[in-house]
Structures are given as structure tokens and as C-alpha cells.
Coordinates of C-alpha atoms and ligand atoms in Angstrom, one line a residue:
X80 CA -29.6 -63.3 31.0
X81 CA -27.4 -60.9 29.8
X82 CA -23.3 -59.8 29.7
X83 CA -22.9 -57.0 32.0
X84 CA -20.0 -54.6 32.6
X85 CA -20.5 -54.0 36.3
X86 CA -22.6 -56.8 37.6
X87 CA -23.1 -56.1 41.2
X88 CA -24.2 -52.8 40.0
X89 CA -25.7 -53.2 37.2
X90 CA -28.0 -56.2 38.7
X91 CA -27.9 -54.2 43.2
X92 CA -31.6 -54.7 44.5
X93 CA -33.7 -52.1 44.4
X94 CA -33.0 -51.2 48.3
X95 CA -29.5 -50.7 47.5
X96 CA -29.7 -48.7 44.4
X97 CA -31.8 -46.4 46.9
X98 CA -29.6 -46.5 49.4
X99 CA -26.6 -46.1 46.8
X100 CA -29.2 -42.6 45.8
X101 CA -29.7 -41.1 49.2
X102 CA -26.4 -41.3 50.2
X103 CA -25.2 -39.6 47.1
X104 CA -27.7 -36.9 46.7
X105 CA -27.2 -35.9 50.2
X106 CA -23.4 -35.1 49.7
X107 CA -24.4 -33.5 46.4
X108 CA -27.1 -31.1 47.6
X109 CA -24.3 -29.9 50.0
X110 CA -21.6 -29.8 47.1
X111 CA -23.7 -27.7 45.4
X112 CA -25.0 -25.2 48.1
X113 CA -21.6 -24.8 48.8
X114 CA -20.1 -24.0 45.4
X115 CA -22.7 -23.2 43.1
X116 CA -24.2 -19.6 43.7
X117 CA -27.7 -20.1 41.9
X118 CA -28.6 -23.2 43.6
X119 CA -27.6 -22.0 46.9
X120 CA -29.8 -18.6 45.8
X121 CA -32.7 -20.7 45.3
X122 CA -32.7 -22.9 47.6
X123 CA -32.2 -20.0 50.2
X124 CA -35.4 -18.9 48.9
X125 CA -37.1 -22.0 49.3
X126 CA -36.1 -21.8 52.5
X127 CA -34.5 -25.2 52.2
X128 CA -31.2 -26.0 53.8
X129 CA -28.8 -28.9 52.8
X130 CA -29.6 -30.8 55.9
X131 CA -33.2 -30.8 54.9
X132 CA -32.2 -33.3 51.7
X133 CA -32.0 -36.7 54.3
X134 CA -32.5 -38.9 51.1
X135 CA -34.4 -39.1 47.8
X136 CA -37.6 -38.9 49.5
X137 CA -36.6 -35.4 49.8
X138 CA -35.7 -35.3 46.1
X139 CA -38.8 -32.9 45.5
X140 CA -38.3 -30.4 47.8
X141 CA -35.2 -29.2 45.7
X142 CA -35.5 -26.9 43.0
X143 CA -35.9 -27.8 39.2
X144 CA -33.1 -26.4 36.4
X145 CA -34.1 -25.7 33.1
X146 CA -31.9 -25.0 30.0
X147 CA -32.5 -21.4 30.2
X148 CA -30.3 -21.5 33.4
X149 CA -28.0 -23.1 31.6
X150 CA -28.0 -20.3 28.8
X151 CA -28.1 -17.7 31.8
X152 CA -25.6 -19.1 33.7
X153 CA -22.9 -19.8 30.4
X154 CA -20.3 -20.3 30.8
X155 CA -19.0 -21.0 34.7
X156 CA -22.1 -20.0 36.4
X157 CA -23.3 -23.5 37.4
X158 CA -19.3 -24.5 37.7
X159 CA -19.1 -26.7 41.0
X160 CA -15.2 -27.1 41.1
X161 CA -12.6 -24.8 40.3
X162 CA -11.2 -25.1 36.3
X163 CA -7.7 -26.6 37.7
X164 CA -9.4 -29.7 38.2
X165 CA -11.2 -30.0 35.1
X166 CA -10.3 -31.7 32.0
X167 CA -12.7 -31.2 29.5
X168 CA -15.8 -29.2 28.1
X169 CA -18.4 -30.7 25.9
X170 CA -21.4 -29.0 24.2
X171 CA -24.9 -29.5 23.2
X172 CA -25.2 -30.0 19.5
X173 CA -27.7 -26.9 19.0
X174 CA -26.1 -23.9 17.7
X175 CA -28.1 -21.6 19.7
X176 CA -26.4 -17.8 20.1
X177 CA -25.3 -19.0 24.0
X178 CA -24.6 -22.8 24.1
X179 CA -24.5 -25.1 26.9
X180 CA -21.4 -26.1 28.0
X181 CA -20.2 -29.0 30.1
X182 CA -17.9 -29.0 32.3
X183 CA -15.5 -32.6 33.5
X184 CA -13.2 -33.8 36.2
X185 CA -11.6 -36.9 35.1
X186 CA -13.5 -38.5 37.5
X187 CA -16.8 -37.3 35.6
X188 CA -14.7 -38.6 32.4
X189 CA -14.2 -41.9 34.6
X190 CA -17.3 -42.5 35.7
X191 CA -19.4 -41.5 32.2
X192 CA -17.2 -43.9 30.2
X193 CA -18.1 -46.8 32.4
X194 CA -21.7 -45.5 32.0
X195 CA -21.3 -46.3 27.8
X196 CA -19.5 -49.3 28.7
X197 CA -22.4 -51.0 30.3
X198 CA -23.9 -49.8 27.2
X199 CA -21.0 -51.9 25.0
X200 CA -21.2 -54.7 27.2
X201 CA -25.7 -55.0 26.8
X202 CA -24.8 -55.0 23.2
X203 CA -22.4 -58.1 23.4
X204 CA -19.1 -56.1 23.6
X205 CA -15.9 -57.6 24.8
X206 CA -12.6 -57.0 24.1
X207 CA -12.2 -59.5 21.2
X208 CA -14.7 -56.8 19.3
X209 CA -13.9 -53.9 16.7
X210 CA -16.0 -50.9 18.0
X211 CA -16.3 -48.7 15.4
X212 CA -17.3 -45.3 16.2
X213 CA -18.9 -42.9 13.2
X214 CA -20.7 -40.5 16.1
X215 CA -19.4 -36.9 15.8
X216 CA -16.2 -36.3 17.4
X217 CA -15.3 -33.2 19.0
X218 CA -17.4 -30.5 21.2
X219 CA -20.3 -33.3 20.7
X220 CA -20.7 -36.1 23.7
X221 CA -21.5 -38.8 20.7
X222 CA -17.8 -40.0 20.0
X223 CA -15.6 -39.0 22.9
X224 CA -18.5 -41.0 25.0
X225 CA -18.7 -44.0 23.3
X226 CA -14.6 -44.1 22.4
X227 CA -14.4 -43.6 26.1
X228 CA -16.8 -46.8 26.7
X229 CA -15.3 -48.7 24.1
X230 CA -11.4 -48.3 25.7
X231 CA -13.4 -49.5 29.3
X232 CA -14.4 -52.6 27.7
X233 CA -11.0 -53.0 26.1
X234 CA -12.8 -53.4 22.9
X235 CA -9.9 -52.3 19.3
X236 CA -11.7 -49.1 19.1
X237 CA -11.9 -47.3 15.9
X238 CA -12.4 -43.6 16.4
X239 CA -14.0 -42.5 12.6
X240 CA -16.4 -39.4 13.7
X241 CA -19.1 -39.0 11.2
X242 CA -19.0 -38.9 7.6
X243 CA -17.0 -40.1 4.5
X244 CA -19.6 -43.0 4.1
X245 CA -16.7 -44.7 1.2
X246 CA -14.0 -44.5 4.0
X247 CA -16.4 -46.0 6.7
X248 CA -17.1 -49.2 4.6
X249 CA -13.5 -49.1 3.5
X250 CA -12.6 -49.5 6.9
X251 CA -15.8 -51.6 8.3
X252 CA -14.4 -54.2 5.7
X253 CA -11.0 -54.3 5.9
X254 CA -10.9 -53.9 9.9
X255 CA -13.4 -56.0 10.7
X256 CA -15.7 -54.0 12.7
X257 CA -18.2 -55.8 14.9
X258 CA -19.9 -53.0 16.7
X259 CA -21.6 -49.6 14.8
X260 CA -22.3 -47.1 17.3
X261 CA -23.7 -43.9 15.1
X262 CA -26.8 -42.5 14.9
X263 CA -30.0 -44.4 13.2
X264 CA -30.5 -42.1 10.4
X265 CA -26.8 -42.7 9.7
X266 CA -26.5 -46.2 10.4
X267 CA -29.8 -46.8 7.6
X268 CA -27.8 -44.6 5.5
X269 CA -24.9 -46.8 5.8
X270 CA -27.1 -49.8 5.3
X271 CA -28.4 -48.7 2.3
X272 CA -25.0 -48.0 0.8
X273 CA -23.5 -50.9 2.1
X274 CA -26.2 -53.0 -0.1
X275 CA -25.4 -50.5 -3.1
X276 CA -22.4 -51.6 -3.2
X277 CA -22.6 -55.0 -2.6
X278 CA -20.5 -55.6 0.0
X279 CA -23.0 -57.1 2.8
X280 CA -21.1 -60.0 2.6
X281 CA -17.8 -58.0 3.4
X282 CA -19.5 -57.2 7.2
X283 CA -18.5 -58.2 10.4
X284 CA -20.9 -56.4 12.6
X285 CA -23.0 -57.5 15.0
X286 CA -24.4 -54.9 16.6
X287 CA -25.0 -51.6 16.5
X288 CA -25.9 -48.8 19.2
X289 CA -27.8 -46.0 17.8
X290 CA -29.2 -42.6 19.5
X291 CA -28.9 -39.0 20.2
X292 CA -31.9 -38.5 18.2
X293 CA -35.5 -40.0 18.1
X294 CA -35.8 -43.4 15.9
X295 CA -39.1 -45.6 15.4
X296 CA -39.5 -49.6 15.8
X297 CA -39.6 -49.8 12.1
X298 CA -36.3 -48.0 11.8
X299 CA -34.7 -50.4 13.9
X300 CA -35.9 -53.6 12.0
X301 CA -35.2 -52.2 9.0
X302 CA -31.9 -51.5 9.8
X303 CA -31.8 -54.8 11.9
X304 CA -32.2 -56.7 8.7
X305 CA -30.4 -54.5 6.4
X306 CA -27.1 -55.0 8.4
X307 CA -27.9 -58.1 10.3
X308 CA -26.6 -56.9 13.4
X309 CA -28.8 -56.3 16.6
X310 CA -29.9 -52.4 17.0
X311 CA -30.0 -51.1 20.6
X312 CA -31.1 -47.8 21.7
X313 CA -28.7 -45.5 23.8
X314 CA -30.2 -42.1 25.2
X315 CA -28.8 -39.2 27.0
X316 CA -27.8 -35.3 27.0
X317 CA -24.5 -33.2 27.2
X318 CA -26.1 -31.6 30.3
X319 CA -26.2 -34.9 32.4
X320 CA -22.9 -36.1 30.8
X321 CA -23.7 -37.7 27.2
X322 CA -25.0 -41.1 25.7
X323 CA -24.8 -43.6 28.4
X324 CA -27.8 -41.6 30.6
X325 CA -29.7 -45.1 29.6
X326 CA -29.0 -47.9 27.2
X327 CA -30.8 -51.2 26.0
X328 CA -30.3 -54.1 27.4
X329 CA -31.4 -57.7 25.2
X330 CA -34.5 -57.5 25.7
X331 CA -35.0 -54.3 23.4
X332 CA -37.8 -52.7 25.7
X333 CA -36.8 -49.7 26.8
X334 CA -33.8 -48.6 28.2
X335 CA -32.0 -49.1 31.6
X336 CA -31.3 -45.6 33.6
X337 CA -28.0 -45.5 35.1
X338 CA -29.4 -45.1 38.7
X339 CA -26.6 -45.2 40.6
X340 CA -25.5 -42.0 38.8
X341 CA -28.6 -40.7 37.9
X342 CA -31.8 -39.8 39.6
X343 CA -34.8 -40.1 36.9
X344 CA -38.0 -38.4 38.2
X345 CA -41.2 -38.0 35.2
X346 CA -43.1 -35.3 36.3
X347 CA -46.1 -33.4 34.8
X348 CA -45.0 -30.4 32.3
X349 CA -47.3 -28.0 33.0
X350 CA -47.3 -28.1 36.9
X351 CA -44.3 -29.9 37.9
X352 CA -45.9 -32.4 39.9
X353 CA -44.2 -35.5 40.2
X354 CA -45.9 -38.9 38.6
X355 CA -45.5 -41.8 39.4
X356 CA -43.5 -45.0 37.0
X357 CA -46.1 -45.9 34.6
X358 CA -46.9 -42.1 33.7
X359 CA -46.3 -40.3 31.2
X360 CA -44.2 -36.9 31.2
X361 CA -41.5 -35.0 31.1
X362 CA -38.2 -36.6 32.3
X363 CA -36.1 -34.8 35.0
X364 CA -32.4 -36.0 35.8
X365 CA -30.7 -35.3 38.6
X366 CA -26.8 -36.0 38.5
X367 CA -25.2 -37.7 42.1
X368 CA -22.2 -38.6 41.0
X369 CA -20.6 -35.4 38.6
X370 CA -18.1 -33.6 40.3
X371 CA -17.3 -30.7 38.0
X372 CA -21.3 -29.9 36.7
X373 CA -23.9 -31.7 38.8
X374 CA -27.0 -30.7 38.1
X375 CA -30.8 -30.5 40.5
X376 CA -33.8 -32.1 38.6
X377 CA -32.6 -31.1 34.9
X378 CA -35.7 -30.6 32.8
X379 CA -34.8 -32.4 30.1
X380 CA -37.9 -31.4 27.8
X381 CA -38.2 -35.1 26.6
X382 CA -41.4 -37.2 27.2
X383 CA -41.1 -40.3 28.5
X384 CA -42.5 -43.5 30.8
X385 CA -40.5 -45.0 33.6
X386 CA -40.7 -48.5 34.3
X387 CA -39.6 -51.1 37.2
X388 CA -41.3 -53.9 35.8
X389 CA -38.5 -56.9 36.2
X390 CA -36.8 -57.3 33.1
X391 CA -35.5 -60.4 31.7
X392 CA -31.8 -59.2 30.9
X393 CA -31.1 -59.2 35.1
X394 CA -31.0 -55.8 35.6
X395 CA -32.8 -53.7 37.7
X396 CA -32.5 -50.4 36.9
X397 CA -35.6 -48.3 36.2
X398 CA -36.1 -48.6 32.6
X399 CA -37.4 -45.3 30.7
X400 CA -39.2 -46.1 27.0
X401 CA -38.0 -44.1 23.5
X402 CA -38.8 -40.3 24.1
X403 CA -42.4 -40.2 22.9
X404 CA -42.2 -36.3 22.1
X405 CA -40.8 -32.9 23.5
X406 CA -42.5 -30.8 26.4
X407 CA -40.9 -28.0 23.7
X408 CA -41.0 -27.2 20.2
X409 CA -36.7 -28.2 19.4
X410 CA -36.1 -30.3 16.4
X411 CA -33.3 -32.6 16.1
X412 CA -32.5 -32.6 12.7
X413 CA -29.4 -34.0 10.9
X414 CA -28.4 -34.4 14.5
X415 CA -28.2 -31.1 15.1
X416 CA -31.1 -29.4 17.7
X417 CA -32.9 -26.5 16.2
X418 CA -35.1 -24.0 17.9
X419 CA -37.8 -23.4 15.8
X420 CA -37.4 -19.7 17.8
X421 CA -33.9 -19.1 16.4
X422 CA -35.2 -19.6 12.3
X423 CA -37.6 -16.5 13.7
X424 CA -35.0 -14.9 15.2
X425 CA -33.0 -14.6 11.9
X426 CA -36.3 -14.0 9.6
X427 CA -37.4 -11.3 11.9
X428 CA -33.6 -9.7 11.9
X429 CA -33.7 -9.9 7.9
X430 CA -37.4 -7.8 7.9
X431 CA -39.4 -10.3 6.9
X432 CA -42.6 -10.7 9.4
X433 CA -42.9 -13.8 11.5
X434 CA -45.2 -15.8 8.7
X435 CA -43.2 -19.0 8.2
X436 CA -43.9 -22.4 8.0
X437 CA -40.9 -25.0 8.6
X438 CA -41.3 -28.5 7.1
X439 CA -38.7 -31.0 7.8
X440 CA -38.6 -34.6 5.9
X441 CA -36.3 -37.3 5.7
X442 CA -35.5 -38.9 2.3
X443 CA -33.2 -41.5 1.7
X444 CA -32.6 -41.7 6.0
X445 CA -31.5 -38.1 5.9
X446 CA -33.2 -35.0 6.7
X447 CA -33.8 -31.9 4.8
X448 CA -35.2 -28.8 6.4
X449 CA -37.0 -26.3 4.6
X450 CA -38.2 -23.2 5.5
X451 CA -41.1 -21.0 3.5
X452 CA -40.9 -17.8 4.8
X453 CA -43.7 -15.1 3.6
X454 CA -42.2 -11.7 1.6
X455 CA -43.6 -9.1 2.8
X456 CA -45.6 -6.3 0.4
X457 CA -42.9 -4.1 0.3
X458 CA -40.3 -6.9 -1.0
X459 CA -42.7 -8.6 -3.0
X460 CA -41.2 -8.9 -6.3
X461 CA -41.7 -10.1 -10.2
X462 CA -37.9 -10.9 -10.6
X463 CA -37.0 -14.1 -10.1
X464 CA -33.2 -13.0 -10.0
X465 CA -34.0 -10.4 -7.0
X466 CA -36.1 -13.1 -4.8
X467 CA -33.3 -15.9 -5.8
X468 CA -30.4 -13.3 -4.4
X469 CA -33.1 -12.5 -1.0
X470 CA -33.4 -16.4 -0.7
X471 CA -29.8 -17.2 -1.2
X472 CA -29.0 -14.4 1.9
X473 CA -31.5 -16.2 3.8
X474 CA -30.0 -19.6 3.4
X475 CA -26.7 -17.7 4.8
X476 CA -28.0 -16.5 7.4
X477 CA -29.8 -19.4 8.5
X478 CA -26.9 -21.6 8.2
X479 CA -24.4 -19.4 10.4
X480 CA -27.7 -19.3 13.6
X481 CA -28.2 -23.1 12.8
X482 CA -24.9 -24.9 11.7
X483 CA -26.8 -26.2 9.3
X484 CA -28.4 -26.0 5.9
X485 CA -31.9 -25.2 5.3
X486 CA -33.5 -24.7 1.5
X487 CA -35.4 -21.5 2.0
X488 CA -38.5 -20.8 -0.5
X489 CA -39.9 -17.2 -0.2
X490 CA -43.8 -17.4 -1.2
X491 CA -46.1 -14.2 -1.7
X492 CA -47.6 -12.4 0.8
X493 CA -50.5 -13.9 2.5
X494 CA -50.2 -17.6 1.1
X495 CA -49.0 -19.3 3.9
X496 CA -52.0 -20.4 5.6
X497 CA -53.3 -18.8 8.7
X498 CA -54.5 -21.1 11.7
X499 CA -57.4 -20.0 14.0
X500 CA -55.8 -20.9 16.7
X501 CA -51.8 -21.7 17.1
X502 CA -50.1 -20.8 14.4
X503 CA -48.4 -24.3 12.8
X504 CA -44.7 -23.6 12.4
X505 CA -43.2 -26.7 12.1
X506 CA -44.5 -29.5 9.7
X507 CA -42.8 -32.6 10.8
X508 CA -42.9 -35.4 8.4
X509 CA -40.4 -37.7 9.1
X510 CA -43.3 -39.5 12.2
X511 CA -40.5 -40.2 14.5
X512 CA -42.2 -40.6 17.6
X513 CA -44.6 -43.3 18.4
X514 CA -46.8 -43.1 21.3
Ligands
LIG139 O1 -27.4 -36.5 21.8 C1 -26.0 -37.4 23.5 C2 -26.0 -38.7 22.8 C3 -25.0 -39.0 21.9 C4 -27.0 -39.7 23.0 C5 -24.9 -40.3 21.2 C6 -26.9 -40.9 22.4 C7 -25.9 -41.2 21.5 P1 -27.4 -33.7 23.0 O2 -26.8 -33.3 21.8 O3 -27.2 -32.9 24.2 O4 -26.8 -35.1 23.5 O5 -29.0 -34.0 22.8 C8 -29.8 -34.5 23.8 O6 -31.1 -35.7 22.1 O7 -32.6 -34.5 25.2 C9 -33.1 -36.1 23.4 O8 -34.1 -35.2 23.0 C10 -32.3 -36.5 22.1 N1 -31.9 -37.9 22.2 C11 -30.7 -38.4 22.7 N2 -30.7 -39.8 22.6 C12 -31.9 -40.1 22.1 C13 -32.5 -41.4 21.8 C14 -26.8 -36.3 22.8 N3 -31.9 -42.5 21.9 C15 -31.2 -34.8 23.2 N4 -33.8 -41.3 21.3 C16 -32.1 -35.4 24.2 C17 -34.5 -40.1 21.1 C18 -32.7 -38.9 21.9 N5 -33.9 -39.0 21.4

């Protein structure tokens, strides 16, 4: 059995988590009719009213919302309450020309930092442990999220956002922190230097709870051993609310959807049929509980099973695997979500044609992004110094569309292999998913 946060929540019957669902999407449907204007625009079209939506039975007869409405709709398009009575905006961690912004009540706040305190508390978190927090703080939902789970559980929380690897063993030692919640590209990293220096002995932790980008079995037991702490899994998006959309429970199969909060629905890519648990597809989320952004069956573009197989932890929330893929092309890397679109935006802006290849890898648990980019004949060139100065400019460019850094190698014209039939643009090496 397992600790839980909420118990009569986190362990309701199946009835009552559908009852809890039905009640809930009803008065959303009608929140968002009545104050958001592209979901009372679609649904007009539909020609479905409010008092159609009787319970989640009806959950398909609403319309879908993709992260192009999103984009569209930036900034206070899908806005459900007025900006007096919000508190704060969070943002996806893509760097795309319009981002996706979040908007909060503090009873969104509320309710999403009791979400990652279930989270804490399937981990083994109580308030006699040192949470220590190296997700990014600020506009991303990684550190205020988990800081605001940690302060639920009444765990010492120790807000260090990412980066400065010497101060976060610095402080890991001489604080005593128990829990690591970061991602799992930084929390190998952090094993590795942690063993480097020599200091495993110097380690408190117990546990760690890594996400916000995808992580393999092998990962985990690496990192699992490297640390000697227990690695669970924590999923979810700024769009929904932030990590705490699903979690691992003990049991390390999958992880629990927050189902009194948040509808999960898999449904077929290509055709938007819904499938049922056992399927795979693309998850859709639809929020019943946000006041301040609540969203209709939110594509989320990541592949996944549902399943209500009992699980051994007590709980009895649908459970959803690891992403197994994306229904698009977007690359997470260094945490960051890339388009591989937006490279072509910038390559086509600087004149170079659209013949590219981008090949990302992962040594030493971080991720390096490169991007060979064809000259065309006209720029073609014998000097070294001249294609150094046109690579360089591309790096800049890259980096300000991006956020982040990407090694750009310009190759000669016609070298990049052509495909027969889709081109191959992105050459991911680093295997993350498993199927
Ligand atoms: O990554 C929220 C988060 C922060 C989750 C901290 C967990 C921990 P976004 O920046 O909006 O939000 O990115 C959301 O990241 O659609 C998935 O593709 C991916 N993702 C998130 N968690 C996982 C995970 C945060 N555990 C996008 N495994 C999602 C694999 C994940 N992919």
C-alpha cells in the first residue's frame, strides 16, 4: 500500500470519480460557453448547447483544442475569468514566435499544488523531508509546481531552480536533502558528478521525481543505482496546469491521472476517434476543475496507453504509461521544446533553401543539437573564414527563435542526402522512447 496525500480521493471508487467528472464537466462546459468566445463559437456550430453536456458520456460531443488555438488565441483569447482574479501566468518552455500562456486563480494555484503533492506523498514525502527542487524556476511550471507541492506536504523545501551543479551538491550535503525533483537528464548528470566527486556517501536522498521530458527504464535504473534513491515519473503540460497532470505511484508502472481534475481521453490521431483504455494514441486532457484557463479535450500531441487495471499502491485512478512518441514532430531538448518548423523558419529567413538535417544526441546525460544546413550555389564558398562568419550568424539566429544553442555545420550543396519519400529532418539519437 502506499502513503497518499488525499486518501479518500486519491483511493474514491471508480463510480465516484465518474460521478465527481460529470458533475464537474457539466458546470465547466457552461463556464466556458459563457466566457470563452471560441468555445462558445464552436460549439454554436456544432450545434451543441451546454445543456447537451449531461455527463462525460457526453465528453465527445465537445469540441477538440489544439495548440494552434492556443497560439491564435495568445494571449487572453481563451481567458475564462477576468485578470482581477488571477494571480499568475506560466509558459510552455518552447520559445516559439507566439508562446502559450497560462493563466491562474489561486484556486487553480490551490488545487495544482495539491495535484504535485500527491505526487510528493507517492514518493514517500512528509514533512520531516528536505525537498529539493533544481526544476527551472520562473515562467516554467517545473519549480513553482513542485515548490508549491512540496509547501502542501509541509516538506523544508529548498527552492534551487536549475543549474550551478557545485552549489546543488553543496547544498544536497550540507542540507540534507531527501527528495530530488529535476529532470532525468539532470538528475543522471548530478549522479554522475556526485560520484566524481566522491561524495555519494555525503547523500541524504531518497527519492527523486523526474519529468517534463521523455526518460527510458534504463535511465531510471541507472540513476536508481547511481543515487540510491527511488526514481518516479511525473508527467504533465503548462496548458493543463504543470507536472502533477499524472505521477507514479510505488509500484513504478505507469502513472496515476489526476481524475478528479482531469478528464484523459486517447483517441486516434488521424481521425479523432476515441479508443478505448488499452489503445494506443494520442492523449486528450480536458480540465474540470481550472477556473482561470480550462481547457475542452486539449490535444496534447503525446502518445500514450490508458490503463484501469487495479494497481497495487491503492489507487484507482486511470493510470497512463511513459509517452511512447509525439503525434508531431517537437523535440524536447535540454528541456526546452523545439519545432523542428521554427529551425526552417530561421534557415529559410537567412536564404538558405530548406535542405537541413537536424541531429540531436545526448552525451554525458545532456543534449547537444546540431543542425547541417545545405549552402546554396550562390554562397558556396572556398573560405573557411567566410563560411565560419555565415555559420556563426546562424548559430545567432538560431539561438534567439530557440532559446537555445545549436552547433550549426554548413555542408556543400547537394550532400545532404535526399529521401524518396519524406524528407528526414530530424535524426534523433538519444532512443528516448520505448514502445
Ligand atoms: O514539462 C511540465 C512538467 C514539469 C512536467 C516538471 C513534469 C515535471 P511543458 O513545458 O508544457 O510542461 O511540456 C509539456 O513535456 O506534452 C510532454 O511531451 C513532455 N513531458 C512532460 N512530462 C513528461 C514525462 C512540462 N514525464 C510536454 N515523460 C508534454 C515524457 C514528458 N515527456
Amino acid at each position: 500500500m502506499g502513503n497518499y496525500f488525499q486518501p479518500e480521493i486519491e483511493t474514491a471508487s471508480q463510480e465516484q470519480i465518474k460521478e465527481w467528472q460529470s458533475e464537474r464537466l457539466v458546470k465547466q462546459v457552461k463556464h466556458v460557453y459563457d466566457n470563452v468566445a471560441m468555445y462558445r463559437e464552436r460549439m454554436d456550430e456544432m450545434g451543441v448547447k451546454p445543456e447537451d453536456i449531461k455527463g462525460v458520456e457526453d465528453l465527445h460531443k465537445l469540441p477538440f483544442t489544439t495548440k494552434d488555438d492556443l497560439r491564435e488565441q495568445y494571449p487572453y483569447g481563451l481567458l475564462a475569468k477576468p485578470l482581477s482574479e488571477c494571480v499568475r501566468i506560466q509558459s510552455t518552455s518552447g520559445t516559439t514566435g507566439r508562446r502559450v500562456v497560462a493563466f491562474y486563480t489561486q484556486h487553480d494555484i490551490d488545487l495544482w499544488d495539491e495535484c504535485c503533492a500527491r505526487a510528493i506523498v507517492a514518493a514517500g514525502g512528509t514533512n520531516e523531508d528536505v525537498v529539493h527542487v533544481c526544476y527551472g524556476y520562473g515562467l516554467f511550471t517545473g519549480g513553482p509546481g513542485l515548490n508549491g507541492g512540496s509547501h502542501k506536504v509541509g516538506s523544508l523545501t529548498l527552492p534551487m531552480s536549475s543549474g550551478n551543479t557545485e552549489r546543488q551538491i553543496q547544498f544536497m550535503t550540507d542540507l540534507g536533502s531527501t527528495i530530488l525533483c529535476c529532470t532525468p537528464s539532470y538528475a543522471a548528470y548530478l549522479a554522475e558528478s556526485i560520484h566524481e566527486r566522491g561524495v555519494k556517501d555525503k547523500i541524504k536522498l531518497k527519492a527523486g521525481i523526474f519529468g517534463a521530458e521523455a526518460w527510458t527504464e534504463e535511465m531510471r535504473h541507472d540513476i536508481e543505482e547511481k543515487l540510491g534513491i527511488k526514481a518516479y515519473d511525473i508527467y504533465g503540460l503548462t496548458e493543463i496546469s504543470g507536472p502533477g497532470v499524472s505521477f507514479e505511484c510505488s509500484e513504478q508502472t505507469g502513472m496515476h491521472v489526476n481524475e478528479d481534475h482531469f478528464i484523459a481521453e486517447v483517441i486516434n490521431p488521424k481521425t479523432g476517434e476515441v479508443l478505448p483504455d488499452g489503445e494506443k494514441g494520442e492523449l486528450v486532457f480536458t480540465s474540470i476543475t481550472k477556473e482561470a484557463f480550462p481547457l475542452l479535450r486539449y490535444r496534447t500531441r503525446d502518445i500514450c496507453i490508458l490503463s484501469r487495471k487495479k494497481c497495487s499502491c491503492g489507487r484507482t485512478h486511470v493510470k497512463m504509461t511513459k509517452p511512447l512518441g509525439r503525434s508531431d514532430d517537437m523535440l524536447i531538448v535540454k528541456g526546452v521544446n523545439v519545432f523542428p518548423s521554427q529551425i526552417e523558419t530561421v534557415l529559410l529567413n537567412k536564404g538558405y533553401a530548406a535542405n537541413y538535417q537536424i541531429i540531436v544526441t545526448r552525451v554525458n546525460n545532456s543534449d547537444n543539437l546540431e543542425v547541417q544546413v545545405e549552402m546554396t550555389p550562390e554562397m558556396f564558398s572556398d573560405s573557411v573564414a567566410e563560411i565560419e562568419k555565415n555559420e556563426k550568424e546562424l548559430v545567432g539566429a538560431l539561438k534567439a527563435m530557440l532559446g537555445i544553442y545549436a552547433d550549426v555545420k554548413l555542408v556543400a550543396p547537394k550532400s545532404i542526402t535526399r529521401s524518396e519519400g519524406k524528407a528526414v529532418r530530424v535524426i534523433d539519437k538519444r532512443n528516448l522512447y520505448q514502445s
